[in-house]
Amino acid sequence: MPACIELKNVSVVYPNGVAALSGVNLAIDHGEFAFLVGATGHGKSTLLKLLYREELPTEGQVFVSGWDVPRLSPSRVARLRRRVGVIFQDFRLLPRTAWENVAFALHATGTPYRDVRRRVPEALTDVGLLDKADDFPSSLSSGEQQSLAVARVLAVRPPLILADEPTGNLDPASSQHVMSLLADASAKGATVLAATHDPAIVNAMRRRVVALRSGRIFLDTPKGRYPDDLGRD
Amino acid sequence: MIWDAIDFVCREAALQLRRERLIAISTVSTVAVLLVVLGSIALFVMDLRAWTGWMTGQLEVWGFFQSDVPRADATNALEPIADWPEIQDVKFVTKEEAWQRQKQDFPSIAKLEDAIDNPLPDAVRIKVREPQYTAAVADKLARVSGIDAVRWGGGLAQQLVKFKRIVNWVALVVSLLVLVAAVFIVHNTIRLALHSRWREIYIMQLVGATRTTVAGPFLLEGTLHGILGAALACCVLVPAHMYLRDLAEHSFFPLAPDRALLFFALHLLLAGALLGLTGSIFSIRRYLRQKPDWHR
């Protein structure tokens, strides 16, 4: 069985000449929970974007569940994205109510209506937003928007969850809650790759830690801690 | 599965129509204005056709029998004429009827009735189906046994044929130009409307929606905008035409009948739907394929 995520000698150079990733090799198994750590601008988001095909590698190969991601046709890209739930750093919520945001993701993944009606309130309850189901993202706080982005992914129950700074706008208690939801999803079989530069979260959970510096992996340890020499932004 | 997809497209389109009222108003009004222009041209052409049809109905070919032809022979000659495919109506006019009409039309003749004998011969009056048949019918009639002379509005008939042809061509060219302009304008209006939703379209794809899933509601929305715009144009054009038709009912320029307006309205609604649909198809393609500038 192929690894859930596999990067082989991947490099990404942006049109302005900036090398976001250089020769990255990484394999993450199904059901694994891993943190991707590194200072801002050192390639965490770029690596995640490769996995749901928002970016293409300049060199190397990217596989998700055995699928050669850069070579997917547009219809296959949609199928890939149904299997990959992404919690975006900038939330990327639709200008619709909280309920409709979660419901759209379920509809997009082909969930029948009766299941949508059941799973939306469940997901909103999990993140404590059920009482704001009819609110638009513009009327939610940053933390609430982030929670909604988390609910949107958890409702779909994808086999792979990519989280880009999932706790960046949350208070410590909410951060712990969101991370416990992600850990639950992992315990149920989902693979989770969470990019963060929050040492408290990483050190508390003691999961695999992959550290990036200047677009290269310089540390990859199971049950690791946040590297002291990485620094915070 | 397919019903879920249709249900989803309908719900999404309804949601967008409800939420994006400003976009709906701008698209619907643009389509309405364009279809008022296009519909006016179509109605003008319909009316000109109705008029040329009416004029054709006024065109007559007269054949005058030789004075020594017995009336029985003259009426017998009518039977094969009635079978000619080009003619709409044929009528035998006796010289007495013709004389009577002359006296009605020219009262001065009536005063001289005692002084002169009826100089008119028996005649046949033919109405043709189309003006272009007039010359051929006149030619055939001249060769009928017993016919002495043939009279027809040759110049007018030929002018009418030429006029009808020019009107058809001008209408076709102008309609095509307006149609191309309409498609272009509607496409740009919808594109501007979609531009504000570019990120939304992109996010939908990021969460796994296929291009069809994303495009479906937008296409339905565009089609509905087109139909609404066409309905508005119908609300302007149909009553206006009915009013003008009432005014022109007994004039020399009768307009297209009201029953023709039903077909006109149906065609206008179809045109509106197609305008909205094609405009949406052209517009959405771009936004499905390109990534928005996220930081702008």
Short mmCIF file of C-alpha atoms in Angstrom, two decimals:
data_model
loop_
_atom_site.label_atom_id
_atom_site.label_comp_id
_atom_site.label_asym_id
_atom_site.label_seq_id
_atom_site.Cartn_x
_atom_site.Cartn_y
_atom_site.Cartn_z
CA MET A 1 0.00 0.00 0.00
CA PRO A 2 1.51 3.36 -0.98
CA ALA A 3 2.07 6.04 1.67
CA CYS A 4 -0.72 8.55 2.09
CA ILE A 5 1.65 11.40 1.24
CA GLU A 6 4.85 10.97 -0.68
CA LEU A 7 7.16 13.70 -1.95
CA LYS A 8 10.19 12.70 -3.99
CA ASN A 9 12.95 15.23 -4.46
CA VAL A 10 10.45 18.07 -4.74
CA SER A 11 11.51 21.63 -5.50
CA VAL A 12 9.33 24.68 -6.02
CA VAL A 13 10.72 27.88 -7.47
CA TYR A 14 8.29 30.76 -7.84
CA PRO A 15 8.30 32.95 -10.98
CA ASN A 16 10.11 35.71 -9.03
CA GLY A 17 13.02 33.30 -8.50
CA VAL A 18 12.35 32.51 -4.84
CA ALA A 19 12.96 28.83 -4.05
CA ALA A 20 10.17 27.82 -1.66
CA LEU A 21 11.18 24.14 -1.45
CA SER A 22 14.43 22.43 -2.42
CA GLY A 23 14.84 18.68 -2.83
CA VAL A 24 12.20 17.69 -0.28
CA ASN A 25 11.66 13.98 0.34
CA LEU A 26 8.83 13.05 2.69
CA ALA A 27 6.53 10.09 3.28
CA ILE A 28 3.58 10.07 5.68
CA ASP A 29 1.60 6.90 6.23
CA HIS A 30 -2.16 6.50 6.35
CA GLY A 31 -3.60 7.41 9.75
CA GLU A 32 -0.47 9.23 10.84
CA PHE A 33 -0.59 12.60 12.63
CA ALA A 34 2.35 14.87 11.82
CA PHE A 35 3.29 18.45 12.49
CA LEU A 36 5.01 20.55 9.86
CA VAL A 37 6.94 23.27 11.63
CA GLY A 38 9.10 26.09 10.50
CA ALA A 39 9.30 29.84 10.51
CA THR A 40 7.11 31.91 8.20
CA GLY A 41 8.30 31.84 4.60
CA HIS A 42 10.24 28.61 4.94
CA GLY A 43 7.93 26.48 2.76
CA LYS A 44 5.22 25.01 5.03
CA SER A 45 2.26 26.43 3.11
CA THR A 46 3.87 25.68 -0.25
CA LEU A 47 4.34 22.04 0.75
CA LEU A 48 0.68 21.79 1.77
CA LYS A 49 -0.45 23.51 -1.46
CA LEU A 50 1.36 20.86 -3.49
CA LEU A 51 -0.76 18.19 -1.84
CA TYR A 52 -4.12 19.63 -2.91
CA ARG A 53 -2.66 20.91 -6.19
CA GLU A 54 -2.89 24.61 -5.64
CA GLU A 55 0.78 24.71 -6.59
CA LEU A 56 2.79 22.54 -8.93
CA PRO A 57 6.35 21.40 -8.26
CA THR A 58 9.12 22.77 -10.45
CA GLU A 59 10.89 19.44 -10.00
CA GLY A 60 10.16 16.11 -8.37
CA GLN A 61 7.05 14.02 -7.79
CA VAL A 62 4.08 14.44 -5.45
CA PHE A 63 1.82 11.52 -4.61
CA VAL A 64 -1.33 11.48 -2.47
CA SER A 65 -2.77 8.01 -1.86
CA GLY A 66 -0.79 6.85 -4.87
CA TRP A 67 -2.19 9.55 -7.17
CA ASP A 68 0.43 11.47 -9.15
CA VAL A 69 -0.93 14.89 -8.13
CA PRO A 70 0.73 17.19 -10.71
CA ARG A 71 -0.47 14.98 -13.55
CA LEU A 72 -4.13 14.83 -12.54
CA SER A 73 -6.80 15.94 -15.03
CA PRO A 74 -9.22 18.69 -13.82
CA SER A 75 -11.92 16.14 -12.97
CA ARG A 76 -9.38 14.07 -11.03
CA VAL A 77 -8.26 17.20 -9.17
CA ALA A 78 -11.84 17.62 -7.93
CA ARG A 79 -11.84 13.97 -6.82
CA LEU A 80 -8.52 14.48 -5.03
CA ARG A 81 -9.83 17.55 -3.23
CA ARG A 82 -12.88 15.65 -2.04
CA ARG A 83 -10.47 13.33 -0.28
CA VAL A 84 -8.27 16.09 1.09
CA GLY A 85 -9.81 18.44 3.64
CA VAL A 86 -7.86 21.66 3.92
CA ILE A 87 -8.02 24.12 6.83
CA PHE A 88 -6.66 27.26 5.22
CA GLN A 89 -4.58 29.79 7.04
CA ASP A 90 -6.79 32.57 5.65
CA PHE A 91 -9.93 30.43 6.21
CA ARG A 92 -11.23 30.75 2.63
CA LEU A 93 -14.85 30.71 3.66
CA LEU A 94 -17.67 31.30 1.19
CA PRO A 95 -19.67 34.51 1.67
CA ARG A 96 -22.55 32.44 3.02
CA THR A 97 -23.85 31.52 6.43
CA ALA A 98 -21.87 29.18 8.63
CA TRP A 99 -24.43 26.44 7.97
CA GLU A 100 -24.20 26.93 4.19
CA ASN A 101 -20.39 26.88 4.26
CA VAL A 102 -20.36 23.46 5.85
CA ALA A 103 -23.28 22.25 3.74
CA PHE A 104 -21.59 23.31 0.50
CA ALA A 105 -18.50 21.25 1.27
CA LEU A 106 -20.73 18.24 1.94
CA HIS A 107 -22.72 18.77 -1.27
CA ALA A 108 -19.48 19.17 -3.22
CA THR A 109 -18.35 15.77 -1.98
CA GLY A 110 -21.61 14.20 -3.10
CA THR A 111 -23.17 13.75 0.35
CA PRO A 112 -26.93 13.06 0.13
CA TYR A 113 -29.23 15.78 1.50
CA ARG A 114 -30.50 13.81 4.48
CA ASP A 115 -26.89 13.27 5.62
CA VAL A 116 -26.08 16.95 5.06
CA ARG A 117 -28.92 17.96 7.37
CA ARG A 118 -27.55 15.66 10.05
CA ARG A 119 -23.83 16.31 9.69
CA VAL A 120 -23.86 20.12 9.49
CA PRO A 121 -25.21 20.67 13.02
CA GLU A 122 -22.91 17.94 14.35
CA ALA A 123 -19.84 19.68 12.92
CA LEU A 124 -20.96 23.12 14.08
CA THR A 125 -21.63 21.75 17.55
CA ASP A 126 -18.15 20.20 17.65
CA VAL A 127 -16.56 23.63 17.17
CA GLY A 128 -19.10 25.49 19.31
CA LEU A 129 -20.71 27.43 16.48
CA LEU A 130 -24.20 25.95 16.33
CA ASP A 131 -25.73 29.11 17.77
CA LYS A 132 -24.07 31.08 14.96
CA ALA A 133 -25.21 28.77 12.16
CA ASP A 134 -27.06 31.60 10.40
CA ASP A 135 -24.24 34.13 10.74
CA PHE A 136 -22.08 35.15 7.81
CA PRO A 137 -18.29 34.89 8.13
CA SER A 138 -18.06 38.68 8.00
CA SER A 139 -19.92 38.87 11.32
CA LEU A 140 -17.76 36.21 12.99
CA SER A 141 -14.53 36.86 14.85
CA SER A 142 -11.25 35.53 13.43
CA GLY A 143 -11.31 32.69 15.91
CA GLU A 144 -14.86 31.78 14.98
CA GLN A 145 -14.00 31.90 11.30
CA GLN A 146 -11.12 29.54 11.96
CA SER A 147 -13.42 27.21 13.89
CA LEU A 148 -15.86 27.29 10.97
CA ALA A 149 -13.05 26.37 8.58
CA VAL A 150 -12.27 23.43 10.87
CA ALA A 151 -15.95 22.40 11.00
CA ARG A 152 -16.16 22.49 7.21
CA VAL A 153 -13.35 19.96 6.97
CA LEU A 154 -14.42 17.72 9.85
CA ALA A 155 -17.99 17.46 8.50
CA VAL A 156 -16.71 15.93 5.28
CA ARG A 157 -14.61 13.33 7.16
CA PRO A 158 -11.85 13.20 4.53
CA PRO A 159 -9.14 10.55 4.70
CA LEU A 160 -6.47 13.28 4.60
CA ILE A 161 -6.61 16.56 6.54
CA LEU A 162 -4.17 19.35 5.82
CA ALA A 163 -4.23 22.14 8.36
CA ASP A 164 -2.33 25.36 7.73
CA GLU A 165 -1.97 27.13 11.07
CA PRO A 166 -5.31 25.75 12.36
CA THR A 167 -4.95 27.46 15.72
CA GLY A 168 -3.37 30.72 14.59
CA ASN A 169 -6.31 32.88 15.66
CA LEU A 170 -7.57 30.85 18.62
CA ASP A 171 -7.13 31.32 22.34
CA PRO A 172 -5.25 28.49 24.14
CA ALA A 173 -8.39 26.67 25.24
CA SER A 174 -9.94 26.77 21.74
CA SER A 175 -6.59 25.73 20.24
CA GLN A 176 -6.47 22.68 22.46
CA HIS A 177 -10.06 21.83 21.54
CA VAL A 178 -9.40 22.11 17.77
CA MET A 179 -6.27 19.98 18.07
CA SER A 180 -8.18 17.36 20.03
CA LEU A 181 -10.78 17.27 17.21
CA LEU A 182 -7.98 16.71 14.70
CA ALA A 183 -6.48 14.03 16.93
CA ASP A 184 -9.92 12.35 17.09
CA ALA A 185 -10.13 12.40 13.30
CA SER A 186 -6.68 10.82 13.18
CA ALA A 187 -7.71 8.19 15.70
CA LYS A 188 -10.63 7.33 13.40
CA GLY A 189 -8.20 6.73 10.53
CA ALA A 190 -7.62 10.09 8.92
CA THR A 191 -4.10 11.22 8.10
CA VAL A 192 -3.40 14.67 9.51
CA LEU A 193 -0.61 17.03 8.50
CA ALA A 194 -0.75 20.26 10.47
CA ALA A 195 1.53 23.20 9.76
CA THR A 196 2.10 25.33 12.82
CA HIS A 197 4.60 27.48 14.62
CA ASP A 198 2.94 27.11 17.99
CA PRO A 199 5.44 25.23 20.25
CA ALA A 200 2.85 24.69 22.98
CA ILE A 201 0.61 22.61 20.72
CA VAL A 202 3.47 20.58 19.26
CA ASN A 203 5.09 19.92 22.61
CA ALA A 204 1.79 18.96 24.25
CA MET A 205 0.80 16.41 21.62
CA ARG A 206 4.20 14.74 21.05
CA ARG A 207 3.53 13.56 17.49
CA ARG A 208 5.82 13.27 14.50
CA VAL A 209 7.50 16.58 13.76
CA VAL A 210 8.83 17.55 10.34
CA ALA A 211 10.78 20.81 10.44
CA LEU A 212 11.47 22.99 7.42
CA ARG A 213 14.15 25.61 7.11
CA SER A 214 14.74 27.54 3.89
CA GLY A 215 12.65 25.03 1.97
CA ARG A 216 14.57 21.96 3.16
CA ILE A 217 13.65 19.35 5.75
CA PHE A 218 16.25 19.61 8.48
CA LEU A 219 14.49 17.53 11.14
CA ASP A 220 12.03 14.65 11.01
CA THR A 221 11.41 12.92 14.37
CA PRO A 222 8.60 10.70 15.67
CA LYS A 223 6.99 11.95 18.88
CA GLY A 224 9.10 15.05 18.57
CA ARG A 225 9.14 18.43 20.23
CA TYR A 226 9.19 21.86 18.68
CA PRO A 227 12.84 22.46 17.72
CA ASP A 228 14.41 25.05 20.01
CA ASP A 229 16.66 26.45 17.31
CA LEU A 230 13.75 27.11 14.91
CA GLY A 231 12.56 30.25 16.61
CA ARG A 232 9.15 31.87 16.34
CA ASP A 233 7.96 34.64 14.04
CA MET B 1 -27.75 10.78 -7.52
CA ILE B 2 -28.80 12.73 -10.60
CA TRP B 3 -31.80 14.14 -8.72
CA ASP B 4 -29.50 15.21 -5.90
CA ALA B 5 -27.34 17.02 -8.48
CA ILE B 6 -30.36 18.74 -10.08
CA ASP B 7 -31.72 19.63 -6.66
CA PHE B 8 -28.32 21.06 -5.71
CA VAL B 9 -28.09 23.18 -8.89
CA CYS B 10 -31.63 24.55 -8.37
CA ARG B 11 -31.06 25.34 -4.69
CA GLU B 12 -27.73 27.03 -5.38
CA ALA B 13 -29.21 29.11 -8.21
CA ALA B 14 -32.15 30.11 -5.99
CA LEU B 15 -29.75 31.07 -3.21
CA GLN B 16 -27.65 33.20 -5.56
CA LEU B 17 -30.72 34.88 -7.06
CA ARG B 18 -31.95 35.73 -3.58
CA ARG B 19 -28.61 36.98 -2.26
CA GLU B 20 -27.13 38.71 -5.31
CA ARG B 21 -30.00 41.06 -6.08
CA LEU B 22 -27.85 43.86 -7.46
CA ILE B 23 -26.22 41.48 -9.92
CA ALA B 24 -29.64 40.14 -10.87
CA ILE B 25 -31.01 43.65 -11.43
CA SER B 26 -28.06 44.72 -13.60
CA THR B 27 -28.11 41.55 -15.73
CA VAL B 28 -31.89 41.43 -16.11
CA SER B 29 -32.12 45.11 -17.05
CA THR B 30 -29.26 44.80 -19.56
CA VAL B 31 -30.93 41.81 -21.22
CA ALA B 32 -34.29 43.62 -21.18
CA VAL B 33 -32.91 46.75 -22.89
CA LEU B 34 -31.09 44.70 -25.53
CA LEU B 35 -34.15 42.59 -26.22
CA VAL B 36 -36.35 45.68 -26.51
CA VAL B 37 -34.00 46.86 -29.28
CA LEU B 38 -33.80 43.41 -30.91
CA GLY B 39 -37.54 42.83 -30.45
CA SER B 40 -38.37 46.22 -31.98
CA ILE B 41 -36.45 45.26 -35.09
CA ALA B 42 -38.21 41.89 -35.20
CA LEU B 43 -41.62 43.54 -34.79
CA PHE B 44 -40.78 46.10 -37.49
CA VAL B 45 -39.90 43.28 -39.87
CA MET B 46 -43.07 41.41 -38.93
CA ASP B 47 -45.11 44.52 -39.62
CA LEU B 48 -43.40 45.16 -42.95
CA ARG B 49 -44.11 41.59 -43.95
CA ALA B 50 -47.71 41.99 -42.89
CA TRP B 51 -47.87 45.16 -44.95
CA THR B 52 -46.33 43.62 -48.06
CA GLY B 53 -48.77 40.73 -47.62
CA TRP B 54 -51.59 43.19 -47.43
CA MET B 55 -50.27 45.05 -50.49
CA THR B 56 -50.02 41.75 -52.33
CA GLY B 57 -53.66 41.17 -51.54
CA GLN B 58 -54.40 44.48 -53.27
CA LEU B 59 -52.51 43.50 -56.43
CA GLU B 60 -54.87 42.47 -59.21
CA VAL B 61 -54.36 41.18 -62.74
CA TRP B 62 -57.21 42.03 -65.09
CA GLY B 63 -57.90 40.18 -68.34
CA PHE B 64 -60.41 41.68 -70.79
CA PHE B 65 -62.29 39.40 -73.17
CA GLN B 66 -62.79 40.21 -76.80
CA SER B 67 -66.22 41.77 -77.27
CA ASP B 68 -67.35 38.98 -79.62
CA VAL B 69 -66.60 36.16 -77.16
CA PRO B 70 -69.86 34.64 -75.91
CA ARG B 71 -70.27 34.87 -72.16
CA ALA B 72 -70.56 31.09 -71.84
CA ASP B 73 -67.14 30.66 -73.48
CA ALA B 74 -65.68 33.34 -71.23
CA THR B 75 -66.93 31.71 -68.04
CA ASN B 76 -65.68 28.33 -69.28
CA ALA B 77 -62.25 29.83 -69.70
CA LEU B 78 -62.21 30.62 -65.96
CA GLU B 79 -62.17 26.98 -64.85
CA PRO B 80 -58.54 26.17 -65.77
CA ILE B 81 -57.43 29.60 -64.49
CA ALA B 82 -58.81 28.78 -61.04
CA ASP B 83 -56.37 25.83 -60.87
CA TRP B 84 -53.24 27.96 -61.38
CA PRO B 85 -51.05 27.61 -58.27
CA GLU B 86 -49.97 31.25 -58.24
CA ILE B 87 -53.40 32.70 -57.73
CA GLN B 88 -55.33 33.34 -54.58
CA ASP B 89 -58.67 34.30 -56.04
CA VAL B 90 -60.28 34.55 -59.47
CA LYS B 91 -63.54 36.33 -60.30
CA PHE B 92 -65.49 36.83 -63.50
CA VAL B 93 -66.67 40.45 -63.82
CA THR B 94 -69.46 40.99 -66.33
CA LYS B 95 -69.41 44.14 -68.39
CA GLU B 96 -72.62 45.23 -66.65
CA GLU B 97 -71.00 44.95 -63.20
CA ALA B 98 -67.97 46.82 -64.44
CA TRP B 99 -70.10 49.58 -65.94
CA GLN B 100 -72.06 49.88 -62.72
CA ARG B 101 -68.84 50.28 -60.72
CA GLN B 102 -67.55 52.87 -63.18
CA LYS B 103 -70.69 54.90 -62.67
CA GLN B 104 -70.32 54.65 -58.90
CA ASP B 105 -66.70 55.66 -59.00
CA PHE B 106 -67.19 58.42 -61.55
CA PRO B 107 -70.61 60.06 -61.05
CA SER B 108 -70.04 62.24 -64.16
CA ILE B 109 -70.36 59.11 -66.30
CA ALA B 110 -73.76 58.42 -64.75
CA LYS B 111 -74.96 61.77 -66.09
CA LEU B 112 -74.05 60.68 -69.62
CA GLU B 113 -75.61 57.23 -69.29
CA ASP B 114 -78.27 57.92 -71.86
CA ALA B 115 -75.80 59.35 -74.32
CA ILE B 116 -73.30 56.48 -74.45
CA ASP B 117 -73.52 52.68 -74.53
CA ASN B 118 -71.56 50.50 -72.11
CA PRO B 119 -68.11 50.32 -73.77
CA LEU B 120 -66.63 47.83 -71.30
CA PRO B 121 -66.00 44.15 -72.09
CA ASP B 122 -66.47 41.12 -69.81
CA ALA B 123 -63.36 40.64 -67.70
CA VAL B 124 -61.59 38.33 -65.27
CA ARG B 125 -60.02 39.67 -62.05
CA ILE B 126 -57.19 37.65 -60.47
CA LYS B 127 -55.49 38.13 -57.09
CA VAL B 128 -52.04 36.55 -56.81
CA ARG B 129 -50.52 34.87 -53.75
CA GLU B 130 -47.17 36.70 -53.90
CA PRO B 131 -46.20 39.85 -55.78
CA GLN B 132 -43.44 38.04 -57.67
CA TYR B 133 -46.08 35.87 -59.41
CA THR B 134 -47.88 38.86 -60.94
CA ALA B 135 -45.85 39.08 -64.15
CA ALA B 136 -46.06 35.33 -64.81
CA VAL B 137 -49.82 35.28 -64.21
CA ALA B 138 -50.31 38.27 -66.53
CA ASP B 139 -48.27 36.49 -69.20
CA LYS B 140 -50.26 33.27 -68.87
CA LEU B 141 -53.53 35.14 -68.88
CA ALA B 142 -52.62 36.93 -72.11
CA ARG B 143 -52.35 33.52 -73.79
CA VAL B 144 -55.81 32.36 -72.70
CA SER B 145 -58.17 31.98 -75.64
CA GLY B 146 -60.56 34.93 -76.00
CA ILE B 147 -58.50 37.37 -73.91
CA ASP B 148 -57.98 40.60 -75.75
CA ALA B 149 -55.91 42.61 -73.30
CA VAL B 150 -54.26 42.20 -69.89
CA ARG B 151 -53.66 44.96 -67.34
CA TRP B 152 -51.65 44.66 -64.13
CA GLY B 153 -49.70 46.89 -61.80
CA GLY B 154 -46.38 45.73 -63.21
CA GLY B 155 -44.25 48.52 -61.76
CA LEU B 156 -45.77 48.33 -58.30
CA ALA B 157 -45.51 44.55 -58.16
CA GLN B 158 -41.84 44.61 -59.10
CA GLN B 159 -41.15 47.40 -56.62
CA LEU B 160 -42.91 45.40 -53.93
CA VAL B 161 -40.82 42.31 -54.66
CA LYS B 162 -37.62 44.36 -54.53
CA PHE B 163 -38.73 46.14 -51.37
CA LYS B 164 -39.58 42.86 -49.62
CA ARG B 165 -36.19 41.42 -50.55
CA ILE B 166 -34.32 44.51 -49.29
CA VAL B 167 -36.31 44.54 -46.06
CA ASN B 168 -35.49 40.87 -45.44
CA TRP B 169 -31.77 41.40 -46.02
CA VAL B 170 -31.52 44.62 -44.02
CA ALA B 171 -33.46 43.04 -41.16
CA LEU B 172 -31.23 39.97 -41.23
CA VAL B 173 -28.00 41.99 -41.19
CA VAL B 174 -29.20 44.46 -38.53
CA SER B 175 -30.59 41.64 -36.37
CA LEU B 176 -27.31 39.74 -36.60
CA LEU B 177 -25.31 42.84 -35.68
CA VAL B 178 -27.58 43.59 -32.74
CA LEU B 179 -27.50 39.94 -31.69
CA VAL B 180 -23.68 39.85 -31.73
CA ALA B 181 -23.61 43.11 -29.78
CA ALA B 182 -26.18 41.71 -27.35
CA VAL B 183 -24.15 38.53 -26.75
CA PHE B 184 -21.03 40.66 -26.22
CA ILE B 185 -22.73 43.09 -23.82
CA VAL B 186 -24.51 40.36 -21.84
CA HIS B 187 -21.27 38.36 -21.69
CA ASN B 188 -19.44 41.38 -20.27
CA THR B 189 -22.21 42.17 -17.81
CA ILE B 190 -22.21 38.62 -16.50
CA ARG B 191 -18.41 38.55 -16.50
CA LEU B 192 -18.30 41.67 -14.34
CA ALA B 193 -20.88 40.12 -12.04
CA LEU B 194 -18.86 36.91 -11.81
CA HIS B 195 -15.63 38.80 -11.22
CA SER B 196 -16.85 39.74 -7.76
CA ARG B 197 -17.46 36.05 -7.11
CA TRP B 198 -14.16 34.81 -8.51
CA ARG B 199 -12.83 33.86 -5.08
CA GLU B 200 -16.07 32.12 -4.25
CA ILE B 201 -15.79 30.06 -7.44
CA TYR B 202 -12.19 29.21 -6.60
CA ILE B 203 -13.00 28.22 -3.00
CA MET B 204 -15.78 25.97 -4.27
CA GLN B 205 -13.21 24.13 -6.37
CA LEU B 206 -10.77 23.97 -3.45
CA VAL B 207 -13.32 22.13 -1.33
CA GLY B 208 -13.79 19.52 -4.05
CA ALA B 209 -16.60 20.82 -6.25
CA THR B 210 -16.22 19.79 -9.88
CA ARG B 211 -16.34 22.43 -12.58
CA THR B 212 -19.81 21.19 -13.53
CA THR B 213 -20.99 21.49 -9.93
CA VAL B 214 -19.67 25.04 -9.73
CA ALA B 215 -20.83 26.12 -13.19
CA GLY B 216 -24.31 24.52 -13.09
CA PRO B 217 -25.96 27.02 -10.71
CA PHE B 218 -24.29 29.98 -12.44
CA LEU B 219 -25.57 28.81 -15.84
CA LEU B 220 -29.08 28.31 -14.47
CA GLU B 221 -28.90 31.73 -12.82
CA GLY B 222 -27.77 33.34 -16.12
CA THR B 223 -30.56 31.60 -18.02
CA LEU B 224 -33.15 32.79 -15.50
CA HIS B 225 -31.78 36.33 -15.73
CA GLY B 226 -32.15 36.11 -19.51
CA ILE B 227 -35.74 34.86 -19.30
CA LEU B 228 -36.65 37.57 -16.78
CA GLY B 229 -35.08 40.22 -19.02
CA ALA B 230 -37.01 38.86 -22.00
CA ALA B 231 -40.23 38.86 -19.98
CA LEU B 232 -39.63 42.53 -19.15
CA ALA B 233 -38.98 43.30 -22.83
CA CYS B 234 -42.24 41.49 -23.71
CA CYS B 235 -44.09 43.62 -21.14
CA VAL B 236 -42.89 46.70 -23.02
CA LEU B 237 -43.15 45.56 -26.63
CA VAL B 238 -46.37 43.53 -26.71
CA PRO B 239 -48.70 46.17 -25.22
CA ALA B 240 -46.99 48.88 -27.30
CA HIS B 241 -47.55 46.88 -30.48
CA MET B 242 -51.17 46.14 -29.58
CA TYR B 243 -51.75 49.84 -29.04
CA LEU B 244 -50.14 50.74 -32.38
CA ARG B 245 -52.09 48.03 -34.12
CA ASP B 246 -55.35 49.45 -32.82
CA LEU B 247 -54.31 52.86 -34.11
CA ALA B 248 -53.37 51.50 -37.53
CA GLU B 249 -56.24 49.05 -37.90
CA HIS B 250 -58.06 50.84 -40.69
CA SER B 251 -55.06 52.58 -42.20
CA PHE B 252 -53.08 51.77 -45.33
CA PHE B 253 -50.42 50.21 -43.10
CA PRO B 254 -52.03 47.36 -41.15
CA LEU B 255 -49.65 45.86 -38.55
CA ALA B 256 -49.02 42.19 -37.74
CA PRO B 257 -52.05 40.58 -36.07
CA ASP B 258 -52.15 40.08 -32.28
CA ARG B 259 -51.97 36.28 -32.60
CA ALA B 260 -48.50 36.71 -34.15
CA LEU B 261 -47.43 38.42 -30.91
CA LEU B 262 -47.74 35.15 -29.00
CA PHE B 263 -45.12 33.53 -31.22
CA PHE B 264 -43.07 36.69 -31.01
CA ALA B 265 -43.17 36.62 -27.19
CA LEU B 266 -42.21 32.94 -27.08
CA HIS B 267 -39.28 33.58 -29.42
CA LEU B 268 -38.19 36.56 -27.35
CA LEU B 269 -38.23 34.44 -24.16
CA LEU B 270 -36.19 31.79 -25.93
CA ALA B 271 -33.75 34.45 -27.16
CA GLY B 272 -33.45 35.79 -23.59
CA ALA B 273 -32.75 32.32 -22.21
CA LEU B 274 -30.11 31.68 -24.87
CA LEU B 275 -28.51 35.09 -24.31
CA GLY B 276 -28.26 34.47 -20.57
CA LEU B 277 -27.00 30.92 -21.02
CA THR B 278 -24.35 31.71 -23.66
CA GLY B 279 -23.23 34.81 -21.76
CA SER B 280 -22.82 32.69 -18.62
CA ILE B 281 -20.97 29.91 -20.44
CA PHE B 282 -18.46 32.34 -21.97
CA SER B 283 -17.97 34.10 -18.63
CA ILE B 284 -17.70 31.20 -16.21
CA ARG B 285 -15.11 29.36 -18.30
CA ARG B 286 -12.52 31.98 -17.55
CA TYR B 287 -13.11 32.02 -13.81
CA LEU B 288 -13.11 28.25 -13.56
CA ARG B 289 -9.65 28.05 -15.07
CA GLN B 290 -7.84 30.93 -13.43
CA LYS B 291 -6.74 31.50 -9.90
CA PRO B 292 -7.79 34.80 -8.36
CA ASP B 293 -5.21 37.21 -7.02
CA TRP B 294 -5.79 36.37 -3.37
CA HIS B 295 -4.07 39.34 -1.84
CA ARG B 296 -5.73 42.10 -3.90
#
